[in-house]
Tab-separated table of C-alpha atoms in Angstrom:
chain	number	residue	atom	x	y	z
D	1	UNK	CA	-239.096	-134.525	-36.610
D	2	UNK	CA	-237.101	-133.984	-33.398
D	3	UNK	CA	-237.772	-135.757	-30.093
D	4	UNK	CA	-240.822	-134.138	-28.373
D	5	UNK	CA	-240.304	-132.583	-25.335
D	6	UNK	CA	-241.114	-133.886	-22.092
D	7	UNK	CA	-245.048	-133.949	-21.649
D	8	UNK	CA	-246.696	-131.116	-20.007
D	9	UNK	CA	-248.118	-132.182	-16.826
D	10	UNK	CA	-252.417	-132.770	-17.482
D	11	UNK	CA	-254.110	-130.580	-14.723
D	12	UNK	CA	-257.318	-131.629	-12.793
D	13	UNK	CA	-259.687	-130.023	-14.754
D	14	UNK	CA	-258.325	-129.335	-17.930
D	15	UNK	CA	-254.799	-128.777	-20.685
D	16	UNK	CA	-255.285	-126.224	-23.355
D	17	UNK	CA	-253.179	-124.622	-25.393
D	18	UNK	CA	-255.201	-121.807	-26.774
D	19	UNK	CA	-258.314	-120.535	-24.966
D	20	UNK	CA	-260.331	-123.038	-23.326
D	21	UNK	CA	-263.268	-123.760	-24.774
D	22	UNK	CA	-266.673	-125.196	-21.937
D	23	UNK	CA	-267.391	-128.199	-23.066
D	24	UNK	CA	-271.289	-127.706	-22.096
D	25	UNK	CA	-273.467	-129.139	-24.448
D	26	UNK	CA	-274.318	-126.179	-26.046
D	27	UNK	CA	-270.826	-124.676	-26.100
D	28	UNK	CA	-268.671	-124.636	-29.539
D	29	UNK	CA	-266.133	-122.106	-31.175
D	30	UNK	CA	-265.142	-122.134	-34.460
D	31	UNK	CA	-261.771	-123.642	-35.375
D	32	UNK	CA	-260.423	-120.366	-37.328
D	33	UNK	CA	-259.488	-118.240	-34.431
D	34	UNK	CA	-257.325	-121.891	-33.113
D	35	UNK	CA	-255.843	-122.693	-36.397
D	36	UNK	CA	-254.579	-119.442	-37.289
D	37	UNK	CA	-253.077	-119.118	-33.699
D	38	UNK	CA	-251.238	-122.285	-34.411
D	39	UNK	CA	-250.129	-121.630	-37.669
D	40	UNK	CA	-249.541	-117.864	-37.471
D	41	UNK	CA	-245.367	-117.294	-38.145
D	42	UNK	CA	-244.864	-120.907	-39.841
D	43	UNK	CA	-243.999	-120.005	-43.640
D	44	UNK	CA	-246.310	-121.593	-46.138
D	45	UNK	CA	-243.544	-123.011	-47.301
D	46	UNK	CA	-242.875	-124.661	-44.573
D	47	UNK	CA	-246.609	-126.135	-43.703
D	48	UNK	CA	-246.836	-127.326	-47.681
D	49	UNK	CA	-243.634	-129.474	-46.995
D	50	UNK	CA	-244.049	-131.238	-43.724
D	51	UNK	CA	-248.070	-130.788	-42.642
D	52	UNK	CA	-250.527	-133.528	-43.363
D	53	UNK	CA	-252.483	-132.663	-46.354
D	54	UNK	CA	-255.838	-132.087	-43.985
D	55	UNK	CA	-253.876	-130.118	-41.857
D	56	UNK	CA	-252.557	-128.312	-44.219
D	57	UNK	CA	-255.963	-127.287	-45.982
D	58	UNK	CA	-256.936	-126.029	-42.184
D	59	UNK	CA	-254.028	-123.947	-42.053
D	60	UNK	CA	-253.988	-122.386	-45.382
D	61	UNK	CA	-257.852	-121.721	-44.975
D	62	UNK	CA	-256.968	-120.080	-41.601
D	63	UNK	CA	-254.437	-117.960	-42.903
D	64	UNK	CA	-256.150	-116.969	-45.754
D	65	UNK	CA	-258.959	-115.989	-44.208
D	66	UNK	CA	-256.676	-113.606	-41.824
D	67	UNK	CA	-255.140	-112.076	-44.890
D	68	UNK	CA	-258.416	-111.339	-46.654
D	69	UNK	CA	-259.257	-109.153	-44.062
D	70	UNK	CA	-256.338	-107.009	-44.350
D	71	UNK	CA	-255.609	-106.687	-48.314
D	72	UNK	CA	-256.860	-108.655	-51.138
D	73	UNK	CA	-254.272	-110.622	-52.949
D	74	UNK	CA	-252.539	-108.471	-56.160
D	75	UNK	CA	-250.082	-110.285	-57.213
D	76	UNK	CA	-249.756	-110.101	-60.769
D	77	UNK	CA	-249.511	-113.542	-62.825
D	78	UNK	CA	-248.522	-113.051	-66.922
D	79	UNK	CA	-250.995	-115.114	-68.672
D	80	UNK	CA	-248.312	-117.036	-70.346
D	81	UNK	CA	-247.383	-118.089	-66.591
D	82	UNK	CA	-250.987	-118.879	-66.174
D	83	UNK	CA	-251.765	-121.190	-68.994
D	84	UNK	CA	-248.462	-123.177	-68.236
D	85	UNK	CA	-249.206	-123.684	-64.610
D	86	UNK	CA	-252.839	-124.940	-65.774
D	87	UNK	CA	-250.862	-127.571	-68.738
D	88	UNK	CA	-248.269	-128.701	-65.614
D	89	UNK	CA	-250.700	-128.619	-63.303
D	90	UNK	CA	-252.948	-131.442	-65.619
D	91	UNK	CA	-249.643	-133.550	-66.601
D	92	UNK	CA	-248.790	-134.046	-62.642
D	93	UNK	CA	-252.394	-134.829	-62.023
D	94	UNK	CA	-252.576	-137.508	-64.674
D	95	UNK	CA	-249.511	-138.946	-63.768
D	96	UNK	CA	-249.613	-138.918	-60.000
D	97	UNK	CA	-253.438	-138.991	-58.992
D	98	UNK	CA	-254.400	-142.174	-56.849
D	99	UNK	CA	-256.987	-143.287	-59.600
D	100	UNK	CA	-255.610	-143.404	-63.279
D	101	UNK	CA	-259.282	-143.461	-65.080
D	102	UNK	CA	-260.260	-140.443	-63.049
D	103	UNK	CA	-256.635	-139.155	-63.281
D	104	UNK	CA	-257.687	-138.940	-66.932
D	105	UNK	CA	-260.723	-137.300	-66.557
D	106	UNK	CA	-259.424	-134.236	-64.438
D	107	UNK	CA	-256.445	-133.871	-66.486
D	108	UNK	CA	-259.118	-133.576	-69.482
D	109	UNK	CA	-261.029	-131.195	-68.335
D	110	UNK	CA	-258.094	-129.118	-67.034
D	111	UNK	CA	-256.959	-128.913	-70.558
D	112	UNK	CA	-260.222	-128.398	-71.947
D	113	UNK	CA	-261.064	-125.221	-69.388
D	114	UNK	CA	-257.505	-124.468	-70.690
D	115	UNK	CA	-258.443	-124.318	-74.128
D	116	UNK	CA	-261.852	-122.672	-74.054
D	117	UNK	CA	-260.308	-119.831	-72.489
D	118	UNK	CA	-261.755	-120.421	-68.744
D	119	UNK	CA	-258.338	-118.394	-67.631
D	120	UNK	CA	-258.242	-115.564	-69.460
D	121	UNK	CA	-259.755	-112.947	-67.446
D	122	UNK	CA	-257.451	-114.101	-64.478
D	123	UNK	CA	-254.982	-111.532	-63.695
D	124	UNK	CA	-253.711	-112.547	-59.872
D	125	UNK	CA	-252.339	-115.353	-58.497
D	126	UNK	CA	-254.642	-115.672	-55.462
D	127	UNK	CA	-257.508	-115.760	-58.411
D	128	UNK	CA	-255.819	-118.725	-60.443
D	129	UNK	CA	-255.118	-120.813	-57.004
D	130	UNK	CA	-259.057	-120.198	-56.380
D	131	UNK	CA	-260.246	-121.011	-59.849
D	132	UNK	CA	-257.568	-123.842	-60.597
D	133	UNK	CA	-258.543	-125.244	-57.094
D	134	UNK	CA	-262.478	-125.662	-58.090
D	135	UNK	CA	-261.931	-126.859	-61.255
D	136	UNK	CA	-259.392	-129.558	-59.704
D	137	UNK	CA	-262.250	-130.803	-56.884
D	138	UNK	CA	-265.841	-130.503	-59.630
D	139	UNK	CA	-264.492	-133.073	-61.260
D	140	UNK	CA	-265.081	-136.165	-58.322
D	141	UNK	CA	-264.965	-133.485	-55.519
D	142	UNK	CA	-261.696	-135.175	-53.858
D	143	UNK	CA	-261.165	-132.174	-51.103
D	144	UNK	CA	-257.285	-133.427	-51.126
D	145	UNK	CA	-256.927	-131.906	-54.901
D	146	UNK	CA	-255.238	-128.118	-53.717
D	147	UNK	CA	-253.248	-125.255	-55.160
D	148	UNK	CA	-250.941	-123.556	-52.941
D	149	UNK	CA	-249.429	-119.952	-53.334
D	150	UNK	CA	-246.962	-118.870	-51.297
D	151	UNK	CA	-245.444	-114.976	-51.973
D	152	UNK	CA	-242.290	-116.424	-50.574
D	153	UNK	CA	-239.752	-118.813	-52.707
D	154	UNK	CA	-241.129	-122.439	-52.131
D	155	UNK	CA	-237.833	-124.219	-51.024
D	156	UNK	CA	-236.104	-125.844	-54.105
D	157	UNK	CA	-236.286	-130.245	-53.322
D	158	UNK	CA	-232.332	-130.259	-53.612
D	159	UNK	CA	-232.216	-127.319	-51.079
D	160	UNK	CA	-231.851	-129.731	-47.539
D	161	UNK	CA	-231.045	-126.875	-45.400
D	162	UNK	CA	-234.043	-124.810	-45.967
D	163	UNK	CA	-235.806	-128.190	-45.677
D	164	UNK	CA	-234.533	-128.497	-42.653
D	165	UNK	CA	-235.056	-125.284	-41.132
D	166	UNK	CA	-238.893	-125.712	-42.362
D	167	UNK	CA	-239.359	-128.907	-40.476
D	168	UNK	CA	-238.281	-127.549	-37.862
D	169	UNK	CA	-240.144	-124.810	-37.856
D	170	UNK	CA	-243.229	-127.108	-38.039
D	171	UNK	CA	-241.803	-129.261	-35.157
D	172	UNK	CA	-242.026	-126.050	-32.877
D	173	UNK	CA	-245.412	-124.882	-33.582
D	174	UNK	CA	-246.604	-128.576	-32.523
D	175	UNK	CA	-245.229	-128.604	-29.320
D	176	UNK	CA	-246.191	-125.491	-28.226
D	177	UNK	CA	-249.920	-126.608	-29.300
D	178	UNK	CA	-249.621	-129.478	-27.542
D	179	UNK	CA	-249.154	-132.256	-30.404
D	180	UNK	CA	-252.960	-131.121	-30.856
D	181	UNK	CA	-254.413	-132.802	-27.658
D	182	UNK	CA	-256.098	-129.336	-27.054
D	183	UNK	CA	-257.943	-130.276	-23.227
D	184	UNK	CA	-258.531	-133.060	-21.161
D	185	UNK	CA	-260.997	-132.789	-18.847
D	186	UNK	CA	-262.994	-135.334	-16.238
D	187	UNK	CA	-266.843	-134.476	-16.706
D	188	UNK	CA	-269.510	-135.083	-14.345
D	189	UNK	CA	-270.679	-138.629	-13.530
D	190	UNK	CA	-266.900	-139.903	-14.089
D	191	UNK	CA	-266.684	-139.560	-17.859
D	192	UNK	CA	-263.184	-138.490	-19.701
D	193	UNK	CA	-263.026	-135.949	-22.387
D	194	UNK	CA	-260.164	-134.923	-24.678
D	195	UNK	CA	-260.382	-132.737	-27.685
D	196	UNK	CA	-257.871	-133.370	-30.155
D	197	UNK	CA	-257.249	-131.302	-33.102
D	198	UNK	CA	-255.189	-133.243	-35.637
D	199	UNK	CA	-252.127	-136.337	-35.285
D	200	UNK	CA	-248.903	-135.936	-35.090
D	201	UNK	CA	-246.311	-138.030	-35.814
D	202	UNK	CA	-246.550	-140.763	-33.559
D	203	UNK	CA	-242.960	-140.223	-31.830
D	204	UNK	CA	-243.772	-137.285	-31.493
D	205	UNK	CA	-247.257	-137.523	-29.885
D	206	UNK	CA	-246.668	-140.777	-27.732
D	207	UNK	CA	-245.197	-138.933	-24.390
D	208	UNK	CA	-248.543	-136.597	-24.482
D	209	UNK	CA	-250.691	-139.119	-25.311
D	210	UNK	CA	-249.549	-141.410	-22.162
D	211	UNK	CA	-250.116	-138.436	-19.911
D	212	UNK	CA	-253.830	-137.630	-21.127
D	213	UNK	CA	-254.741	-140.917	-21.096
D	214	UNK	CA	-252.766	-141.426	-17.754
D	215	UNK	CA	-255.235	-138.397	-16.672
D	216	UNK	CA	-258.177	-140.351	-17.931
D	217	UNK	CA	-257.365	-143.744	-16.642
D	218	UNK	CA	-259.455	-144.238	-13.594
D	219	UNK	CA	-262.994	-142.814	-15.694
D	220	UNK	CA	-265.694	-144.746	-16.603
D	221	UNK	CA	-266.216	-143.665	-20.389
D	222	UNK	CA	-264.619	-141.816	-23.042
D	223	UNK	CA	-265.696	-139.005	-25.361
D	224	UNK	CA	-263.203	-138.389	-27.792
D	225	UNK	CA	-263.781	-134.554	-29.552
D	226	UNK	CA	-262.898	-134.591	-33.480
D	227	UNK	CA	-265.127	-131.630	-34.496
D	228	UNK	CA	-261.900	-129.737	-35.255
D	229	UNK	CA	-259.717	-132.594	-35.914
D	230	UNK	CA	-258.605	-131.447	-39.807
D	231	UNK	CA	-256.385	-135.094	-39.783
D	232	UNK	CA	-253.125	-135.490	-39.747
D	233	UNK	CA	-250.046	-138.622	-40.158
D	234	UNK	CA	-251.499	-142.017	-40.385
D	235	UNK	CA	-249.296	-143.537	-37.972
D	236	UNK	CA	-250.304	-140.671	-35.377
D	237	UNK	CA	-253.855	-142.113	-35.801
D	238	UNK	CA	-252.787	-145.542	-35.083
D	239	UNK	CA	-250.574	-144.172	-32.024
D	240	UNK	CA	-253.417	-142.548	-30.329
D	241	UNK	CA	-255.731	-145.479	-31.665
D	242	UNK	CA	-253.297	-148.176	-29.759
D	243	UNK	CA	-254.687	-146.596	-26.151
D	244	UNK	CA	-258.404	-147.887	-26.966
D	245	UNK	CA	-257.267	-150.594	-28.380
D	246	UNK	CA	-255.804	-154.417	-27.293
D	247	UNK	CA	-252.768	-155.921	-28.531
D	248	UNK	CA	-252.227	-155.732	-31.939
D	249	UNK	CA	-255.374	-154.772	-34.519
D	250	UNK	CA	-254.831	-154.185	-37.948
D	251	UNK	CA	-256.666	-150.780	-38.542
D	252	UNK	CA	-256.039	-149.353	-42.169
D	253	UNK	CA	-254.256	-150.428	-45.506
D	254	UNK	CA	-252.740	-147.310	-47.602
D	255	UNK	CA	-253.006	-148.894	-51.363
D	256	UNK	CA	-250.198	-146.514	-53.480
D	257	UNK	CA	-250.854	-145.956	-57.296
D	258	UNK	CA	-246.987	-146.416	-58.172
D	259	UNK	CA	-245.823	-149.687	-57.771
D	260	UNK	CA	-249.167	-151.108	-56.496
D	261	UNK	CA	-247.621	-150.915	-52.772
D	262	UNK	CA	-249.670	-151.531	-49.732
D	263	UNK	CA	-249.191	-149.503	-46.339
D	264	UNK	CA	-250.355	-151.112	-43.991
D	265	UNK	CA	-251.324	-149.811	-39.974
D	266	UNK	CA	-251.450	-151.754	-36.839
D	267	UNK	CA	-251.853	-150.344	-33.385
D	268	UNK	CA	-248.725	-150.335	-31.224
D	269	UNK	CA	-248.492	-154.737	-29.399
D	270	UNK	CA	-246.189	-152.434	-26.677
D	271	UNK	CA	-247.760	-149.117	-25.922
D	272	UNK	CA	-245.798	-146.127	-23.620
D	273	UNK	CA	-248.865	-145.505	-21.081
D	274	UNK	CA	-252.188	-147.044	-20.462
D	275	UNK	CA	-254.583	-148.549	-22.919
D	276	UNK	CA	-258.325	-147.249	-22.278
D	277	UNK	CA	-260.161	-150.829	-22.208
D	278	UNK	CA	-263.478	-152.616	-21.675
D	279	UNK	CA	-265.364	-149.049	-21.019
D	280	UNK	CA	-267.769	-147.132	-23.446
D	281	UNK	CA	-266.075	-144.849	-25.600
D	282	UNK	CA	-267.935	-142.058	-28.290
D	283	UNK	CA	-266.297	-140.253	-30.721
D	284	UNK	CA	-267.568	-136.538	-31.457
D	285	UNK	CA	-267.365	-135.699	-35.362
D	286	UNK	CA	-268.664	-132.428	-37.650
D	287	UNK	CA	-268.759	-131.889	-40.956
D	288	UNK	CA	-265.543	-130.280	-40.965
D	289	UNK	CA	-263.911	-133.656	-39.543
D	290	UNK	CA	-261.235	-134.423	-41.963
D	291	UNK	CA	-258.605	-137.008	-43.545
D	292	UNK	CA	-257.260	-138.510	-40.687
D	293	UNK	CA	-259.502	-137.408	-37.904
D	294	UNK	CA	-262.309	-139.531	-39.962
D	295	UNK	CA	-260.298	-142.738	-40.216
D	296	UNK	CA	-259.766	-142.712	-36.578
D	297	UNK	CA	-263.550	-142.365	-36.100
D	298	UNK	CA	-264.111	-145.191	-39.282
D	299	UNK	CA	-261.687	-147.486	-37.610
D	300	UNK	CA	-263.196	-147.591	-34.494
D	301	UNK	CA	-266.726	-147.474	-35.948
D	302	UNK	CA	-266.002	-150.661	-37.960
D	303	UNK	CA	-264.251	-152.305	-35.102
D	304	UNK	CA	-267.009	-151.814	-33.029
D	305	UNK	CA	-265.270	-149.908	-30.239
D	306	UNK	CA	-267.146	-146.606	-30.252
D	307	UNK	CA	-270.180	-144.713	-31.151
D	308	UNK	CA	-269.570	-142.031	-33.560
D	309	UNK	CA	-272.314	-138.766	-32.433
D	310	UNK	CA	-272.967	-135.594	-34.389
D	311	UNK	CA	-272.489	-135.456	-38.330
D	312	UNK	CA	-271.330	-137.119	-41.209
D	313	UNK	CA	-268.140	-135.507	-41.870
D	314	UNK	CA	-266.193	-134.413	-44.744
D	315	UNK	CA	-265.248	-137.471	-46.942
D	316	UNK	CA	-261.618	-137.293	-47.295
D	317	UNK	CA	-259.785	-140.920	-47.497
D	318	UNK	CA	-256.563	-139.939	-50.104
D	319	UNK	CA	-253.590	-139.753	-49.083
D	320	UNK	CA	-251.809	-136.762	-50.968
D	321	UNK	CA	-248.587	-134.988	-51.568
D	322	UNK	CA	-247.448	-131.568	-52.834
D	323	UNK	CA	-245.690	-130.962	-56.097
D	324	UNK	CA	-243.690	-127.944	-56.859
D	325	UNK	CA	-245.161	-125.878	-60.015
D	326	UNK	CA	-242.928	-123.167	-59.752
D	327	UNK	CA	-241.052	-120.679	-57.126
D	328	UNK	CA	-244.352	-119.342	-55.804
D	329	UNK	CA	-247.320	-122.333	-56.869
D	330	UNK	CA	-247.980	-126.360	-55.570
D	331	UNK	CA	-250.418	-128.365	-56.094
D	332	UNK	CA	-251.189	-131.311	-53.702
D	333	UNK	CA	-252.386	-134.073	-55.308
D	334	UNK	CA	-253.891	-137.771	-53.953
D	335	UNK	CA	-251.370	-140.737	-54.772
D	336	UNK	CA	-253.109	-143.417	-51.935
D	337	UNK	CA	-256.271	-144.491	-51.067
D	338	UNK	CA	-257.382	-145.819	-47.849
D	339	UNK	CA	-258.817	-149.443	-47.667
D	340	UNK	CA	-260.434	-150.318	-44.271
D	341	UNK	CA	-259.910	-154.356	-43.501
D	342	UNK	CA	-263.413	-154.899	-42.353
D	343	UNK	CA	-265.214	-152.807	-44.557
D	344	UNK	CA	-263.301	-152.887	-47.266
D	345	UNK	CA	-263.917	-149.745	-48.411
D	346	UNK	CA	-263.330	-146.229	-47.229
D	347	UNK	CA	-265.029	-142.722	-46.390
D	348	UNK	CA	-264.069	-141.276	-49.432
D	349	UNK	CA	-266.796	-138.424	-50.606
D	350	UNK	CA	-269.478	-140.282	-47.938
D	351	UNK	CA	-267.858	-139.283	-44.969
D	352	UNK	CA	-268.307	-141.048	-41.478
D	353	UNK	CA	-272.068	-141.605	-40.732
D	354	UNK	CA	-272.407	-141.125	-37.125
D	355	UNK	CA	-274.100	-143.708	-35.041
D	356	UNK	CA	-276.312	-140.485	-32.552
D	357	UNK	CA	-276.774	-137.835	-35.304
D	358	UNK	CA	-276.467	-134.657	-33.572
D	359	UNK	CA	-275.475	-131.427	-34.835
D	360	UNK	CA	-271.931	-130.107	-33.960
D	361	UNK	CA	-273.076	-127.754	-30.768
D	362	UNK	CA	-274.993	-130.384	-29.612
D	363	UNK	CA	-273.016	-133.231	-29.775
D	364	UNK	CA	-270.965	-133.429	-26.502
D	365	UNK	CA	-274.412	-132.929	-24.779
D	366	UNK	CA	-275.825	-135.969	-26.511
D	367	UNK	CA	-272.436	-138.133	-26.073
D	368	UNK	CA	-271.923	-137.179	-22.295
D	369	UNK	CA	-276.018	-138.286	-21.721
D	370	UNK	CA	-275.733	-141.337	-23.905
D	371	UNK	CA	-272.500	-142.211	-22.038
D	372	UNK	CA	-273.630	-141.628	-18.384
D	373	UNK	CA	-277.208	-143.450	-19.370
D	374	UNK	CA	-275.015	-146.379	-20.482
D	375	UNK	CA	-273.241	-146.539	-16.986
D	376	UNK	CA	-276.187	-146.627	-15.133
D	377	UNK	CA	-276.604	-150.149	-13.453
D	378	UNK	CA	-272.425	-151.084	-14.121
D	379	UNK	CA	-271.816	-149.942	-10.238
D	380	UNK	CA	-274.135	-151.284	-7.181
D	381	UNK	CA	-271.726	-148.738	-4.822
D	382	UNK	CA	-274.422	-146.029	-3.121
D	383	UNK	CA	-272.061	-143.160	-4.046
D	384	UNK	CA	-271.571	-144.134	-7.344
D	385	UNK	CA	-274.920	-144.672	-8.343
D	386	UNK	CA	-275.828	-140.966	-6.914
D	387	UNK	CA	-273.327	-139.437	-8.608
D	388	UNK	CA	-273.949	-140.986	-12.134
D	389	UNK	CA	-277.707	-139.822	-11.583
D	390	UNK	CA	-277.360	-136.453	-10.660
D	391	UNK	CA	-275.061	-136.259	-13.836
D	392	UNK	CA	-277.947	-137.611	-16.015
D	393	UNK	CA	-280.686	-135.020	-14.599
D	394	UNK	CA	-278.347	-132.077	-15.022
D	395	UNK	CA	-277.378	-133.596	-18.661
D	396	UNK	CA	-281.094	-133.544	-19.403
D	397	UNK	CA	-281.882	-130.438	-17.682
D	398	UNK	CA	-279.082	-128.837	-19.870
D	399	UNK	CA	-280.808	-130.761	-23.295
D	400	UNK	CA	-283.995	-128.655	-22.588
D	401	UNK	CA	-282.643	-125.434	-21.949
């Protein structure tokens, strides 16, 4: 991905790219409106090449749900079509998917929906994706199992120039949104807040990363918002992880199927910008959390260096790429598993459990008490100590209404 341009500068009370959003406790929008904003114009060709499988799921689900309030899908699929997809669709799976005994057992009952004539009524290619989808995820419910249909010509794997031109493409749309730090904001009583959608790459992230956390630098806690984070690259996680972290911590190990390879992810020993240290920080989650926005939360759960407040997300630790069925169909299918060092184990169909349990429209109202309550007693200075308790009786004042 190109170099990022320069950082946008982060303004006194708040960055946003699309419209801001009051971070009261009571105050959340749903992520369709954003994600379709950000995606709308990027070719689906282009977001099942270069996105982040979790990101990619948000943007498809976005779009889709933008066209199916225009026109229902009519393309027409031949059935012969059909049933082959279905047969390639099970070989990739048992060759490629991240666990080879249940790589066998999805792959089985592909063929065996296949052969008892689950299909046949299917006349569209929006209804195959949909069907061939569920029956892909009943199976062990992996959410990182998806079918893909684009009405444009999926770029060919020896075609580098419309590779290119789709990465770029991509590029674009995340630095006009920002590299998906949405707003940065100082709340009352002293405490930061950033809302941060998904992870970029991390050169690609690091210049807007330094200036939000530059912003935040001279708070007194953190709330980091991942209700709408749908995930993102691995090593954006660790990036963003590096600024809340010391020196470096190993964070994640990617364990590969083929070859038996381990991945493995360290925050950054030399960091661009200031590392957010030795101050309470909570991470906001929702069930819609995803992929890579619940490691970062898992990671820093495990290590001990934030509470996690709202709900147990969406349980998606796999790793996944996209194969090429035909001109118009992919399927993206898991080929890693994340392994955590300390826990040794992952989130994988359990999700984060949250530390505060809080649903997702109260959760920043819950995190920015819980944070000011913990700050309480940290500063002697007159001033201070007003200021953080005003903050607490309006918190609580806003709890009750």
């Amino acid at each position: 991905m190109p170099a990022p341009r320069a950082a946008p500068t982060v303004a006194s009370s708040s960055t946003t790219i699309c419209r801001s959003r009051s971070t009261s406790a009571r105050s959340r929008t749903s992520s369709r409106p954003r994600a379709e904003a950000f995606f709308r114009g990027l070719s689906i060709a282009a977001m099942r090449r270069f996105l982040p499988s979790a990101l990619l799921a948000l943007a498809l689900s976005a779009l889709a749900a933008s066209a199916a309030a225009q026109s229902p899908d009519t393309v027409p699929i031949a059935p012969a079509e059909r049933d082959r997809l279905v047969a390639r669709t099970a070989e990739l799976v048992q060759a490629h998917y991240v666990l080879p005994t249940q790589a066998d057992a999805i792959a089985a009952h592909l063929r065996a929906r296949l052969r008892d004539g689950a299909y046949a009524g299917i006349e569209t290619a929006d209804a195959l994706r949909a069907q061939l989808e569920q029956d892909l995820q009943s199976v062990n419910q992996d959410k990182h199992l998806l079918v893909g249909f684009s009405r444009e010509p999926l770029p060919k794997p020896a075609d580098p120039k419309a590779a290119a031109a789709s990465q770029a493409q991509l590029a674009r749309q995340y630095v006009r949104h920002n590299h998906c730090f949405y707003k940065a904001e100082r709340m009352a009583g002293n405490v930061g807040y950033i809302d941060l959608r998904c992870f970029d790459k991390p050169e690609a992230l690091a210049a807007t990363a330094a200036s939000v956390f530059g912003f935040l630098a001279h708070t007194d806690a953190l709330i980091v918002d991942l209700r709408q984070n749908g995930g993102g690259w691995p090593a954006g996680v660790a990036q963003v992880s590096s600024h809340l972290l010391e020196g470096k911590v190993h964070l994640n190990d990617v364990l590969h199927r083929e070859g038996h390879r381990v991945e493995s992810h360290w925050t950054r020993a030399r960091l661009r910008g200031p590392r957010y240290l030795n101050r309470p920080v909570y991470v906001l989650t929702s069930s819609q959390t995803f992929s890579g926005g619940e490691e970062f939360a898992y990671n820093l759960q495990a290590l001990k260096r934030a509470r996690i407040v709202g709900e147990r997300t969406k349980g998606g630790a796999h790793p996944s790429r996209n194969h090429r069925l035909n001109d118009h169909f992919e399927v993206t299918i898991p080929f890693a598993r994340s392994i955590n060092p300390i826990t040794r184990t992952n989130w994988e169909g359990t999700g984060v459990v949250p530390d505060l349990p809080a649903g997702a429209d109260e959760a920043l109202g819950v995190a920015h008490l819980a944070a000011l309550k913990e700050l309480v007693g940290k500063d002697s200075d007159p001033a201070t100590v007003g200021d953080v308790s005003a903050a607490i009786e309006a918190a609580e004042a806003a709890a009750k209404r």
